[in-house]
Coordinates of N, CA and C and ligand atoms in Angstrom, one line a residue:
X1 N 98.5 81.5 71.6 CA 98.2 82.5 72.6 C 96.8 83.1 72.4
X2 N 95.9 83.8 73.7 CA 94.8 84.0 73.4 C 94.9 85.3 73.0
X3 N 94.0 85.4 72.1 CA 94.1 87.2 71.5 C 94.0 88.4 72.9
X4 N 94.4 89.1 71.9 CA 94.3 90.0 73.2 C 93.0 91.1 73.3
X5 N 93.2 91.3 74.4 CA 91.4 92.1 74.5 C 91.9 93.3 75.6
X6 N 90.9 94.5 75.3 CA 91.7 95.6 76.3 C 90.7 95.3 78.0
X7 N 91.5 95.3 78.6 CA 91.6 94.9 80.0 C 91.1 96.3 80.9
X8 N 91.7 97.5 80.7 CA 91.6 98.8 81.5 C 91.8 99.8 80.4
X9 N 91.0 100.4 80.0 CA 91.4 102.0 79.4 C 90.9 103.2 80.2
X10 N 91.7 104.4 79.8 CA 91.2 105.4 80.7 C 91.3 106.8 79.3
X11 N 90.4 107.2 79.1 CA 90.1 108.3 78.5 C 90.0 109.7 78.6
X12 N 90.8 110.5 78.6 CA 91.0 112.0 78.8 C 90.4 112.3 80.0
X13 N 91.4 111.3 81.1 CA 90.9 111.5 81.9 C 91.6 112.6 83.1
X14 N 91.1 113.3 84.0 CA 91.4 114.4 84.7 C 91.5 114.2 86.0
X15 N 91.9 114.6 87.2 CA 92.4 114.4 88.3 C 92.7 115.8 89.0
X16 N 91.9 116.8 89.6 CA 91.9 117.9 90.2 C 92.1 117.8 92.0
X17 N 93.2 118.3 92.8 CA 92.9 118.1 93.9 C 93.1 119.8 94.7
X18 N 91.5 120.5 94.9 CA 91.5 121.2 95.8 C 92.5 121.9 97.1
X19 N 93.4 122.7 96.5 CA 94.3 123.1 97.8 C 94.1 124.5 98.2
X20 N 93.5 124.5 99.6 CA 93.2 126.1 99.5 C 93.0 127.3 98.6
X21 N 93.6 127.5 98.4 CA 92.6 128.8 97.6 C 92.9 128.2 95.7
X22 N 94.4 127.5 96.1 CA 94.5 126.7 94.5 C 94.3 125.2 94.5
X23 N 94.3 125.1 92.8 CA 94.1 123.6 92.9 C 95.1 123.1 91.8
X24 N 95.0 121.9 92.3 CA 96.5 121.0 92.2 C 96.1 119.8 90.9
X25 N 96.2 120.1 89.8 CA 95.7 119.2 88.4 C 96.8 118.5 88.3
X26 N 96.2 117.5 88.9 CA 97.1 116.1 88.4 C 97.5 115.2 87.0
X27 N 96.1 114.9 86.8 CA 96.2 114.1 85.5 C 95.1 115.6 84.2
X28 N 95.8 115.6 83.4 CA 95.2 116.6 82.6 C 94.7 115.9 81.3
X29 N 94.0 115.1 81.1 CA 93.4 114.5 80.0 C 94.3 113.5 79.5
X30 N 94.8 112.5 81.1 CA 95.3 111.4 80.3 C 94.1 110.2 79.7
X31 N 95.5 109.2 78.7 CA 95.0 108.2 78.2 C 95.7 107.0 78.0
X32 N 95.3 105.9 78.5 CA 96.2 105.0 78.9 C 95.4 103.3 78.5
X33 N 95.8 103.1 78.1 CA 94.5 101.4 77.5 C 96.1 100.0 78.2
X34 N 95.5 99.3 78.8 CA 96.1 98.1 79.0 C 95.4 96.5 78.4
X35 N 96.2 95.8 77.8 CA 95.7 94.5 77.2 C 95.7 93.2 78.2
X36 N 95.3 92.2 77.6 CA 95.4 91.5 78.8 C 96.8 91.0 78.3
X37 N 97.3 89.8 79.2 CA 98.8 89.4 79.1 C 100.0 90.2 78.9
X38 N 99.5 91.6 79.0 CA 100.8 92.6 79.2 C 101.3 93.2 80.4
X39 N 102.3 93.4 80.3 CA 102.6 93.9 82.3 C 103.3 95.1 82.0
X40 N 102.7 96.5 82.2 CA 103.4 97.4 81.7 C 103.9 98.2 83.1
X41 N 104.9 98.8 83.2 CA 105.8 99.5 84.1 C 105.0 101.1 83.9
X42 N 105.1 101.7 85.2 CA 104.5 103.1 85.5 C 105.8 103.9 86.3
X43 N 106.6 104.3 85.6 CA 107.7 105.1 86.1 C 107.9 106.3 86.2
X44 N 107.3 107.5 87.1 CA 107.6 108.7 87.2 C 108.3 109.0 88.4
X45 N 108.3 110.8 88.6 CA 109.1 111.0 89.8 C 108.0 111.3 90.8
X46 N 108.3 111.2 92.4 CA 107.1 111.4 92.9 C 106.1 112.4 92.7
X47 N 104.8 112.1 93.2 CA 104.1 113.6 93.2 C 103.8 113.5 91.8
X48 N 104.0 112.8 90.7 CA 103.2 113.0 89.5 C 102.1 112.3 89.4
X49 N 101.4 111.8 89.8 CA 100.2 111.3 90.1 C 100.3 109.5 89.8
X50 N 101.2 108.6 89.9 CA 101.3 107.4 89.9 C 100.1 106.7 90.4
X51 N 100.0 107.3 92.2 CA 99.4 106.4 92.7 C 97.9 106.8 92.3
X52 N 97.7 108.3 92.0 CA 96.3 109.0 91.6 C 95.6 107.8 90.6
X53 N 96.7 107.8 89.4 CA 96.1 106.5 88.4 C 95.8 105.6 88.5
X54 N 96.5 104.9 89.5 CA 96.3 103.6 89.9 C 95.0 103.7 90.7
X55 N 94.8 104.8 91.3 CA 92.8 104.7 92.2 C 92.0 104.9 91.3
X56 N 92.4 105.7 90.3 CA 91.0 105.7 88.9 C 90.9 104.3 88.7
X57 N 92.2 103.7 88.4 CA 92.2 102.6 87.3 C 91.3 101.6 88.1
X58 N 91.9 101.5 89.5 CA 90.8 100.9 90.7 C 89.4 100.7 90.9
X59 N 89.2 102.0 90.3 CA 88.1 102.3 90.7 C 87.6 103.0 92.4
X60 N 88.7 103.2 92.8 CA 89.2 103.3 94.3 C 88.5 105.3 94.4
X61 N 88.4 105.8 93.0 CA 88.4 107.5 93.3 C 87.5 107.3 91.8
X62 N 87.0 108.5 91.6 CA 86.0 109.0 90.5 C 87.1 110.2 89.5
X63 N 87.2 109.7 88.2 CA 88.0 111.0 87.6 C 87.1 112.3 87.7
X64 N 87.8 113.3 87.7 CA 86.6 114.7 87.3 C 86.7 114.5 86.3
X65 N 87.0 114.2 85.4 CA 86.5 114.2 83.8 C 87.1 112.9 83.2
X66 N 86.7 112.6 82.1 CA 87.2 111.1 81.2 C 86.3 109.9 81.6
X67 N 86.8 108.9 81.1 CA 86.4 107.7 81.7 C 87.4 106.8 81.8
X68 N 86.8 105.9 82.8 CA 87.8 104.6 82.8 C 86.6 103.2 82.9
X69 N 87.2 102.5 81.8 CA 86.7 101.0 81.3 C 87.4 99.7 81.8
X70 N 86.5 99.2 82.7 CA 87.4 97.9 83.2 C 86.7 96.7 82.1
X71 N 87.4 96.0 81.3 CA 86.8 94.8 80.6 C 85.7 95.6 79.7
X72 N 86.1 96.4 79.2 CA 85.6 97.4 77.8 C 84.2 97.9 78.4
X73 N 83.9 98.0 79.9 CA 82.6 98.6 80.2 C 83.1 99.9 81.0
X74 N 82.3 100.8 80.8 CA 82.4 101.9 81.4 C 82.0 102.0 82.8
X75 N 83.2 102.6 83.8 CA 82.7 102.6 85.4 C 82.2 103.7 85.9
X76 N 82.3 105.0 85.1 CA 82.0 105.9 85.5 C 81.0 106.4 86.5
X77 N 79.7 106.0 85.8 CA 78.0 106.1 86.4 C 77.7 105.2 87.1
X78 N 78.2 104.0 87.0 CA 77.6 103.0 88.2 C 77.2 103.1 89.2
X79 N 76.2 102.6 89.9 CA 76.3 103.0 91.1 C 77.4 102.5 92.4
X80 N 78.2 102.9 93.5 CA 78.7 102.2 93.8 C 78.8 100.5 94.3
X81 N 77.8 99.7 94.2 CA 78.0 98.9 94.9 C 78.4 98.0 93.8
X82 N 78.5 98.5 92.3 CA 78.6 97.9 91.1 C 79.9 98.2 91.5
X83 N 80.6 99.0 91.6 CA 82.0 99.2 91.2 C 82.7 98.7 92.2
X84 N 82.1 98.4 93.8 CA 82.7 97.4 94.2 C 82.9 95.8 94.0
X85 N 81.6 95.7 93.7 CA 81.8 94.2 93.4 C 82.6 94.4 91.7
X86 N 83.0 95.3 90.8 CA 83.7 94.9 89.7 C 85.3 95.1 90.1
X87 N 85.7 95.9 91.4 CA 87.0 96.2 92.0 C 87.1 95.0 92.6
X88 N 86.5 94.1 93.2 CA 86.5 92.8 94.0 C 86.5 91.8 93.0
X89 N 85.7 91.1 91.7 CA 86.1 90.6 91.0 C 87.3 90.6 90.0
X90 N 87.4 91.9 89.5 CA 88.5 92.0 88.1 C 89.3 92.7 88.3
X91 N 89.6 93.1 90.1 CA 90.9 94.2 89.8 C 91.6 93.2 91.4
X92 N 92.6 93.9 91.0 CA 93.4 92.8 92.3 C 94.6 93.4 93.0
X93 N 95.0 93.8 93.9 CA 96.2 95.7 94.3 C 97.1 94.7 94.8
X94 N 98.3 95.1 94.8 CA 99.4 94.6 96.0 C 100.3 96.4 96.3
X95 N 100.3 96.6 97.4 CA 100.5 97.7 97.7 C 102.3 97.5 98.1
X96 N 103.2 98.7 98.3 CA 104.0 98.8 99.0 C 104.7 97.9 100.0
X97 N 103.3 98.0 101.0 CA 103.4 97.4 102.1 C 102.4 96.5 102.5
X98 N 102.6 95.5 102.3 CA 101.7 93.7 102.3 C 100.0 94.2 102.7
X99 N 99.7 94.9 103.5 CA 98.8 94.9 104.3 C 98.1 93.5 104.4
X100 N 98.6 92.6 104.6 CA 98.1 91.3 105.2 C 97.3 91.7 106.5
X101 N 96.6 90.5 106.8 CA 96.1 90.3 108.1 C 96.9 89.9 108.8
X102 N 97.3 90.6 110.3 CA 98.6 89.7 111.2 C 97.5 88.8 112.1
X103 N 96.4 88.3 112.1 CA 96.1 87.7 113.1 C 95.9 85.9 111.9
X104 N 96.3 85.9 111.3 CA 95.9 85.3 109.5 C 97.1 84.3 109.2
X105 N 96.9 83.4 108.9 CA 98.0 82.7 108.3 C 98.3 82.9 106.7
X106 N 99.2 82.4 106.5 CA 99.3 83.4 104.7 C 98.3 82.4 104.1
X107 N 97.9 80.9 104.2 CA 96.9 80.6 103.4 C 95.6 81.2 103.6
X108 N 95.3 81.7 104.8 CA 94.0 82.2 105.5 C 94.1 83.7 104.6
X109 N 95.1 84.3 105.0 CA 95.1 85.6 103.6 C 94.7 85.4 102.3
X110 N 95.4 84.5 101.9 CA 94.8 84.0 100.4 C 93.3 83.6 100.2
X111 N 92.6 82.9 101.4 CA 91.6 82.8 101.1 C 90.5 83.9 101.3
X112 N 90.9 84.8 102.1 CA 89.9 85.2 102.6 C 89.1 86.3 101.2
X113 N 90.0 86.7 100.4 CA 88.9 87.4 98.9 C 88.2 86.7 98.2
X114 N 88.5 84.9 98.1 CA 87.6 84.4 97.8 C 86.4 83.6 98.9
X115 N 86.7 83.6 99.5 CA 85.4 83.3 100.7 C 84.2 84.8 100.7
X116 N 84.9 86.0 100.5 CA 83.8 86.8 100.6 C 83.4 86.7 99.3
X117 N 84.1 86.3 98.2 CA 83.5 86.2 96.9 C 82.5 84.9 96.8
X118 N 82.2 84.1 97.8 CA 81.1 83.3 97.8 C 81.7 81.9 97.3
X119 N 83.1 82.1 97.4 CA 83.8 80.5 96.9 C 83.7 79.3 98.4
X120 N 83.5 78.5 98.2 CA 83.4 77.0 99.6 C 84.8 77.2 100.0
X121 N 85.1 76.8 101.5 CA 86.3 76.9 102.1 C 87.0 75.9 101.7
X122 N 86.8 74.9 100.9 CA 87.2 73.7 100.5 C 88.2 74.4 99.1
X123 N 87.3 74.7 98.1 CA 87.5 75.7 97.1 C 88.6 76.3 97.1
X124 N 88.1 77.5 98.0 CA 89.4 78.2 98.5 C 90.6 78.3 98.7
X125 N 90.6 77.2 99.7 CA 91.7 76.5 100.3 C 93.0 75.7 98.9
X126 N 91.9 75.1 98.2 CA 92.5 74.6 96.8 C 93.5 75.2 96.5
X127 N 92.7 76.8 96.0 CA 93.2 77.6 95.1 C 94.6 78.5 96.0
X128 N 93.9 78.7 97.0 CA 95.2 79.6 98.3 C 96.4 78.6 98.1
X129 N 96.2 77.1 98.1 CA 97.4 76.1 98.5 C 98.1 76.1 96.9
X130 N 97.8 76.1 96.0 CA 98.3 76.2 94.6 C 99.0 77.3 94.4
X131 N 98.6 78.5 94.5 CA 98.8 80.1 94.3 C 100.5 80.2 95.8
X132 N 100.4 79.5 96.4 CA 101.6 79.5 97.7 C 102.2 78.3 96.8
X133 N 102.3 77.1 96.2 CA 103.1 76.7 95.6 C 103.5 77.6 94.0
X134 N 103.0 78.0 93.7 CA 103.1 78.9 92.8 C 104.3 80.0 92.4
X135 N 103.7 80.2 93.7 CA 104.8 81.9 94.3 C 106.2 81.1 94.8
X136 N 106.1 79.6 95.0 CA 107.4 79.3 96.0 C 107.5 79.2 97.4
X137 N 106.1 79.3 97.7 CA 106.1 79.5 99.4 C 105.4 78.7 99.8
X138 N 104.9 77.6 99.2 CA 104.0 76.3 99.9 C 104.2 75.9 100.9
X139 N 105.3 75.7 101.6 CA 105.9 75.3 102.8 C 105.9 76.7 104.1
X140 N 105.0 77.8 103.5 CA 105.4 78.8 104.6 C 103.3 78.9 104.8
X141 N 102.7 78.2 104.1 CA 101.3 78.2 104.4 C 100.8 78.7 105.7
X142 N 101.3 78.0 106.6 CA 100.7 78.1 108.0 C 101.2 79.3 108.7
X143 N 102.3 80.2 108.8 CA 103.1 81.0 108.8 C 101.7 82.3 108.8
X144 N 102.2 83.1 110.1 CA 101.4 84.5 110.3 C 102.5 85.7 109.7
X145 N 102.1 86.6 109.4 CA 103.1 87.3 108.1 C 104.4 87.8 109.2
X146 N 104.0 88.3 110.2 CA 105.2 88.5 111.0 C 106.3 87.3 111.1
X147 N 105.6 86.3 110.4 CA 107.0 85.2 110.7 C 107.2 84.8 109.4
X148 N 106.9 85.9 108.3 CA 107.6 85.7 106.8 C 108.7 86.9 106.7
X149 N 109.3 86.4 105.9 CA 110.6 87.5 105.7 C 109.7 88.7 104.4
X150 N 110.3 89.5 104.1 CA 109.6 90.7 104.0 C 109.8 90.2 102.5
X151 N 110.0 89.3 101.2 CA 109.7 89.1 100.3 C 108.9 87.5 100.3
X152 N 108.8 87.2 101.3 CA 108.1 86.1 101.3 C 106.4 86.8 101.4
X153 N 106.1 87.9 102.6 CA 105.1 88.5 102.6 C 104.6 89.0 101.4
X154 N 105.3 89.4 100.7 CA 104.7 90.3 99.2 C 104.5 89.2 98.1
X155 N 104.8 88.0 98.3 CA 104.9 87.1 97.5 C 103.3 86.3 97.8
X156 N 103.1 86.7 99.6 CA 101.6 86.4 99.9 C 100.9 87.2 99.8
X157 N 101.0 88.5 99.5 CA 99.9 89.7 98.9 C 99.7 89.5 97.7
X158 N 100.6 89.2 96.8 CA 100.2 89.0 95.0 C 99.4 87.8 95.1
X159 N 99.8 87.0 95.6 CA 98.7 85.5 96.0 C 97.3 86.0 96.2
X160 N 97.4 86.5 97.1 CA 96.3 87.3 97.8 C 95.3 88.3 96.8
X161 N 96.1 88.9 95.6 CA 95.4 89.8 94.9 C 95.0 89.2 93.8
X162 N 95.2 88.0 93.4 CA 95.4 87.3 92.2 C 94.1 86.3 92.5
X163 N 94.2 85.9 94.0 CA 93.1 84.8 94.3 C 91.7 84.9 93.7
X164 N 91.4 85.9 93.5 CA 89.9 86.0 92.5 C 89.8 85.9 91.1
X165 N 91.2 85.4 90.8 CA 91.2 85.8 89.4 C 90.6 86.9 88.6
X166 N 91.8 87.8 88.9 CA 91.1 89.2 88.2 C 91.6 89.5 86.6
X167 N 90.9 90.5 86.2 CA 91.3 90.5 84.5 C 92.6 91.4 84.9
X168 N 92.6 92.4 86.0 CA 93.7 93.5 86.1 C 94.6 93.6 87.4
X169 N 95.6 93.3 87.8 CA 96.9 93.3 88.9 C 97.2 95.0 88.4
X170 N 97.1 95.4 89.7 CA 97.5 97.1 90.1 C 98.5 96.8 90.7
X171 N 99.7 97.3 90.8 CA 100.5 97.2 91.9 C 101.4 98.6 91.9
X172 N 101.4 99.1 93.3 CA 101.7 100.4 93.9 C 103.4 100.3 94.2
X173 N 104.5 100.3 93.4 CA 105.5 99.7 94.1 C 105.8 98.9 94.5
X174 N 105.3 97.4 94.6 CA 105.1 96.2 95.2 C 106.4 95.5 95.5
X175 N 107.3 95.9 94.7 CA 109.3 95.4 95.7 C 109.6 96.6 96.3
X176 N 109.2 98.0 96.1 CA 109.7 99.1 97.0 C 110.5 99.0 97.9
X177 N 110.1 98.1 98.8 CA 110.3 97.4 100.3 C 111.4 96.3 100.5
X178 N 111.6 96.1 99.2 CA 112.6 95.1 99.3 C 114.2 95.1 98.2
X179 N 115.0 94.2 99.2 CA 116.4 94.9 98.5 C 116.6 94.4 96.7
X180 N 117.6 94.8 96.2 CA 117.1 94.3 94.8 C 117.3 92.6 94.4
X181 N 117.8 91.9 95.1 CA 117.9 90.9 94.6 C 116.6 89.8 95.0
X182 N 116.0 90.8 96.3 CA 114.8 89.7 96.8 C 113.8 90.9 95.3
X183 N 113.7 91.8 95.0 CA 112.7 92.6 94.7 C 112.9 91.7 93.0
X184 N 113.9 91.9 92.3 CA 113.9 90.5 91.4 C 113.2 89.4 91.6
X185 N 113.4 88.3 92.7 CA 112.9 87.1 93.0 C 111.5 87.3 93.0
X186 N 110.6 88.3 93.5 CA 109.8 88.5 93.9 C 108.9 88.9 92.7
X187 N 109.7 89.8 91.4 CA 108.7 90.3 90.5 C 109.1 89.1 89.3
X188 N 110.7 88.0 89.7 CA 109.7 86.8 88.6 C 108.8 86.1 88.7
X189 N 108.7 85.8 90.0 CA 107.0 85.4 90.6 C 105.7 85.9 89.9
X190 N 105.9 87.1 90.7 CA 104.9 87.7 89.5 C 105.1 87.6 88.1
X191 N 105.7 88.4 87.7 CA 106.1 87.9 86.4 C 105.5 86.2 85.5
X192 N 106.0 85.4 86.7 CA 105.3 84.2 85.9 C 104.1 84.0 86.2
X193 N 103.3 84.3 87.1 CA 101.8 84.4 87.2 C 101.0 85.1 86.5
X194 N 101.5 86.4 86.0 CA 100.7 87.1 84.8 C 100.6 86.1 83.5
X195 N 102.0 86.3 83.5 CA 102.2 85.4 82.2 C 101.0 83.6 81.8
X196 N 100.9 83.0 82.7 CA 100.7 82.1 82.6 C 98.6 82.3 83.4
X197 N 99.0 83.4 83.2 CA 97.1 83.5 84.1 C 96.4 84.1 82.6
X198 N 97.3 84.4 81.8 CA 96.8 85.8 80.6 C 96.3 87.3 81.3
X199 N 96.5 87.1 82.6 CA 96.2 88.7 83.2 C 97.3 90.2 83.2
X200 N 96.5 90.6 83.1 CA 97.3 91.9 83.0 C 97.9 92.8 83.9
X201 N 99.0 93.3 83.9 CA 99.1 94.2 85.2 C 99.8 95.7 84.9
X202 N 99.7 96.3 85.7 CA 100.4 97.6 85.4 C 101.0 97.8 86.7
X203 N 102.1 98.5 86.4 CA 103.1 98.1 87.5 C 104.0 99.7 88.4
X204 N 103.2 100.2 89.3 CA 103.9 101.6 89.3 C 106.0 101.0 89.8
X205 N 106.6 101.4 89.4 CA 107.8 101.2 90.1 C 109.0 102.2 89.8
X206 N 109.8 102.6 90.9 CA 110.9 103.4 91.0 C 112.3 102.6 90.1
X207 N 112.3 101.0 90.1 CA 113.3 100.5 90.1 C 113.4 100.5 88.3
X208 N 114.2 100.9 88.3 CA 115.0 100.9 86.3 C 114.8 99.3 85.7
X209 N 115.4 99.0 87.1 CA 116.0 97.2 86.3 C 114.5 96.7 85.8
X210 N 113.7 96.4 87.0 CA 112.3 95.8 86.6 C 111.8 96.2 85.9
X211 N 112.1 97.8 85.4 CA 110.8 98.1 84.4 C 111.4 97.9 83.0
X212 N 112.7 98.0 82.7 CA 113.3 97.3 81.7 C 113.1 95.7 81.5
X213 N 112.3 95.2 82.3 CA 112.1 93.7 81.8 C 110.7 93.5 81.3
X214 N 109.7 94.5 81.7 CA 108.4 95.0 81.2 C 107.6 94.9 80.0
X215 N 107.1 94.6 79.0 CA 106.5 94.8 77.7 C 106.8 96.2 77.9
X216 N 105.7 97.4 78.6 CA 106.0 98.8 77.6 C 106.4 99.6 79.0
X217 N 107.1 100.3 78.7 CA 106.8 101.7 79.9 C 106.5 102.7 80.0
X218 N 105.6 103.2 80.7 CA 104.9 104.4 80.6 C 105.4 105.2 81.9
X219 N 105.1 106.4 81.1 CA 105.7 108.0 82.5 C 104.2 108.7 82.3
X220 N 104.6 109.3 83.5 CA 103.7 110.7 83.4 C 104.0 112.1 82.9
X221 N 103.9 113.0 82.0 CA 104.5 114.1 81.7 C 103.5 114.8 81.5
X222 N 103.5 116.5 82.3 CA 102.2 117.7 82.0 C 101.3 116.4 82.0
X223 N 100.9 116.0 82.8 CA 99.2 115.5 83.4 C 98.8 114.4 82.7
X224 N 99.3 114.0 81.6 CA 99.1 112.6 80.7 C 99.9 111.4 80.8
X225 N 99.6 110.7 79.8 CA 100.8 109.1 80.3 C 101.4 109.1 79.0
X226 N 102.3 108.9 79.1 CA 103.0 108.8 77.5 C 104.1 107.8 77.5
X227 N 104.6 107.3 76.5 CA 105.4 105.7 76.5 C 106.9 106.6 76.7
X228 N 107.5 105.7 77.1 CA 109.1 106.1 77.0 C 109.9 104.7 76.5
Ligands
ATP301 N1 93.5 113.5 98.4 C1 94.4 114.4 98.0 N2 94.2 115.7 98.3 C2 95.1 116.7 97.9 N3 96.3 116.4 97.2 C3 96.5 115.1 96.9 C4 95.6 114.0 97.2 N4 96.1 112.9 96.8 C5 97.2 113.2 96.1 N5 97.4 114.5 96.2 C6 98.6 115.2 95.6 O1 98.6 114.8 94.2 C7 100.0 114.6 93.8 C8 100.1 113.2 93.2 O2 100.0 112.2 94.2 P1 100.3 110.7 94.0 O3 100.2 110.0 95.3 O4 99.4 110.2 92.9 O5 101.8 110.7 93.5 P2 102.8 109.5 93.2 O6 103.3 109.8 91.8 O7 102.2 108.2 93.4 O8 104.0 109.8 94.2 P3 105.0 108.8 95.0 O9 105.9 108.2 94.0 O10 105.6 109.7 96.0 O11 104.1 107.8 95.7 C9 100.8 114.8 95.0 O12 101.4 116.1 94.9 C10 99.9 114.7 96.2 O13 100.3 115.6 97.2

C-alpha cells in the first residue's frame, strides 16, 4: 500500500457569518487533516457548519482565520486563479443533487472537467468510458440524466468528480437523495473508487449506516471537528 501523505488539513480555522446587528461563528478554531486512501464520514446536526467545511476545504470561501492545505501547500494567500485551477485539479464535489448538465449525455458529463482541463477528446472519452464501467453504468453512457434513475445519476456525478483525478472527493450528502438500499449501492461504488484510486474523500452524511462503514468519523461540536 502506498504510504500515506496528508491530502487536506485545516488549522484553527474560523468561519464568521455577519447577521445584522450579530454574528453567527460557525467554525471556532477548527482542525481537521485528511490522508490520502481514507474516506472519513462528517456527521452533524444541521446548521453546524457541515457544508461551511466542506467550502474552506474546497477552497470554494476563504476562512476568517486558520489555514487550509490542499496537498501540504497552503491556499490561503494565493491569488485566485491559483485556487481555481488547484479546486479544478485536486478537489472533486458531488453534491446532494447531481447538478449534471441536462442537455449532456452522462459520458459528455464525465468528459467535460477534463476537456477544460486540456485533456484530447479521444483521452477523455477513454477515461469517461472506464469511470461508467467502473461505477456500473457503462451501458447508460449515451443516456441524458433525465433518463437515469436518480442513483444512476449520482453514480455519474462521482464519475464526473473523480474524472481529473483529484487528490481530494468532497461530497455534500451525496445519497441524501436516495432511498437506503440504492444510497448503499451507490456509496460501494464510491467506496471502491477511492479505495482503488488511493484518493481521499470526506464524506458529509446524515445516514448512521454509511458512516459506520467509514475509516473515522468526525462531528462538529462548539465550532471545531472532533472524532466520535
Ligand atoms: N453565507 C451565509 N450567510 C449567513 N449565514 C450563513 C451563510 N452560510 C451559512 N450560514 C449559516 O451557517 C450555519 C451553518 O451552515 P451550513 O450550511 O454549513 O450547515 P450544515 O451543517 O451544512 O447544515 P445542513 O445539514 O442543514 O446542510 C447555518 O446556520 C447557516 O444559516
Amino acid at each position: 500500500m502506498a504510504p500515506r501523505k496528508s491530502v487536506l488539513k485545516l488549522t484553527s480555522v474560523e468561519r464568521h457569518y455577519g447577521q445584522g446587528e450579530t454574528t453567527l461563528s460557525i467554525l471556532k478554531g477548527a482542525d481537521f487533516e485528511l490522508q490520502s486512501g481514507e474516506i472519513v464520514a462528517l456527521v452533524a446536526p444541521s446548521g453546524t457548519g457541515k457544508s461551511t467545511l466542506l467550502h474552506l476545504a474546497g477552497l470554494l470561501e476563504h476562512p476568517d482565520a486558520g489555514e487550509v492545505f490542499v496537498g501540504g501547500r497552503s491556499c490561503n494567500d494565493l491569488p485566485d486563479e491559483q485556487r481555481t485551477s488547484i479546486r479544478r485539479s485536486e478537489i472533486g464535489f458531488v453534491y446532494q443533487f447531481h447538478h449534471l448538465l441536462p442537455e449532456f449525455t452522462a459520458i459528455e458529463n464525465i468528459m467535460m472537467p477534463q476537456l477544460i482541463g486540456g485533456l484530447s477528446k479521444k483521452e477523455a472519452k477513454e477515461r469517461a468510458a472506464q469511470l461508467l464501467d467502473y461505477m456500473r453504468i457503462g451501458h447508460r453512457a449515451e443516456h441524458r440524466p433525465a433518463e437515469l434513475s436518480g442513483g444512476e445519476q449520482q453514480r455519474v456525478a462521482i464519475a464526473r468528480a473523480v474524472a481529473n483525478a483529484p487528490r481530494v472527493l468532497l461530497a455534500d450528502e451525496p445519497t441524501g437523495n436516495l432511498d437506503p438500499k440504492t444510497a448503499s449501492y451507490v456509496f460501494d461504488a464510491l467506496e471502491a473508487l477511492v479505495r482503488q484510486s488511493g484518493l481521499a474523500a470526506l464524506i458529509a452524511t446524515h445516514n448512521h449506516d454509511l458512516a459506520a462503514r467509514m475509516d473515522r468519523r468526525v462531528t462538529i461540536e462548539g465550532g471545531k471537528v472532533v472524532e466520535f
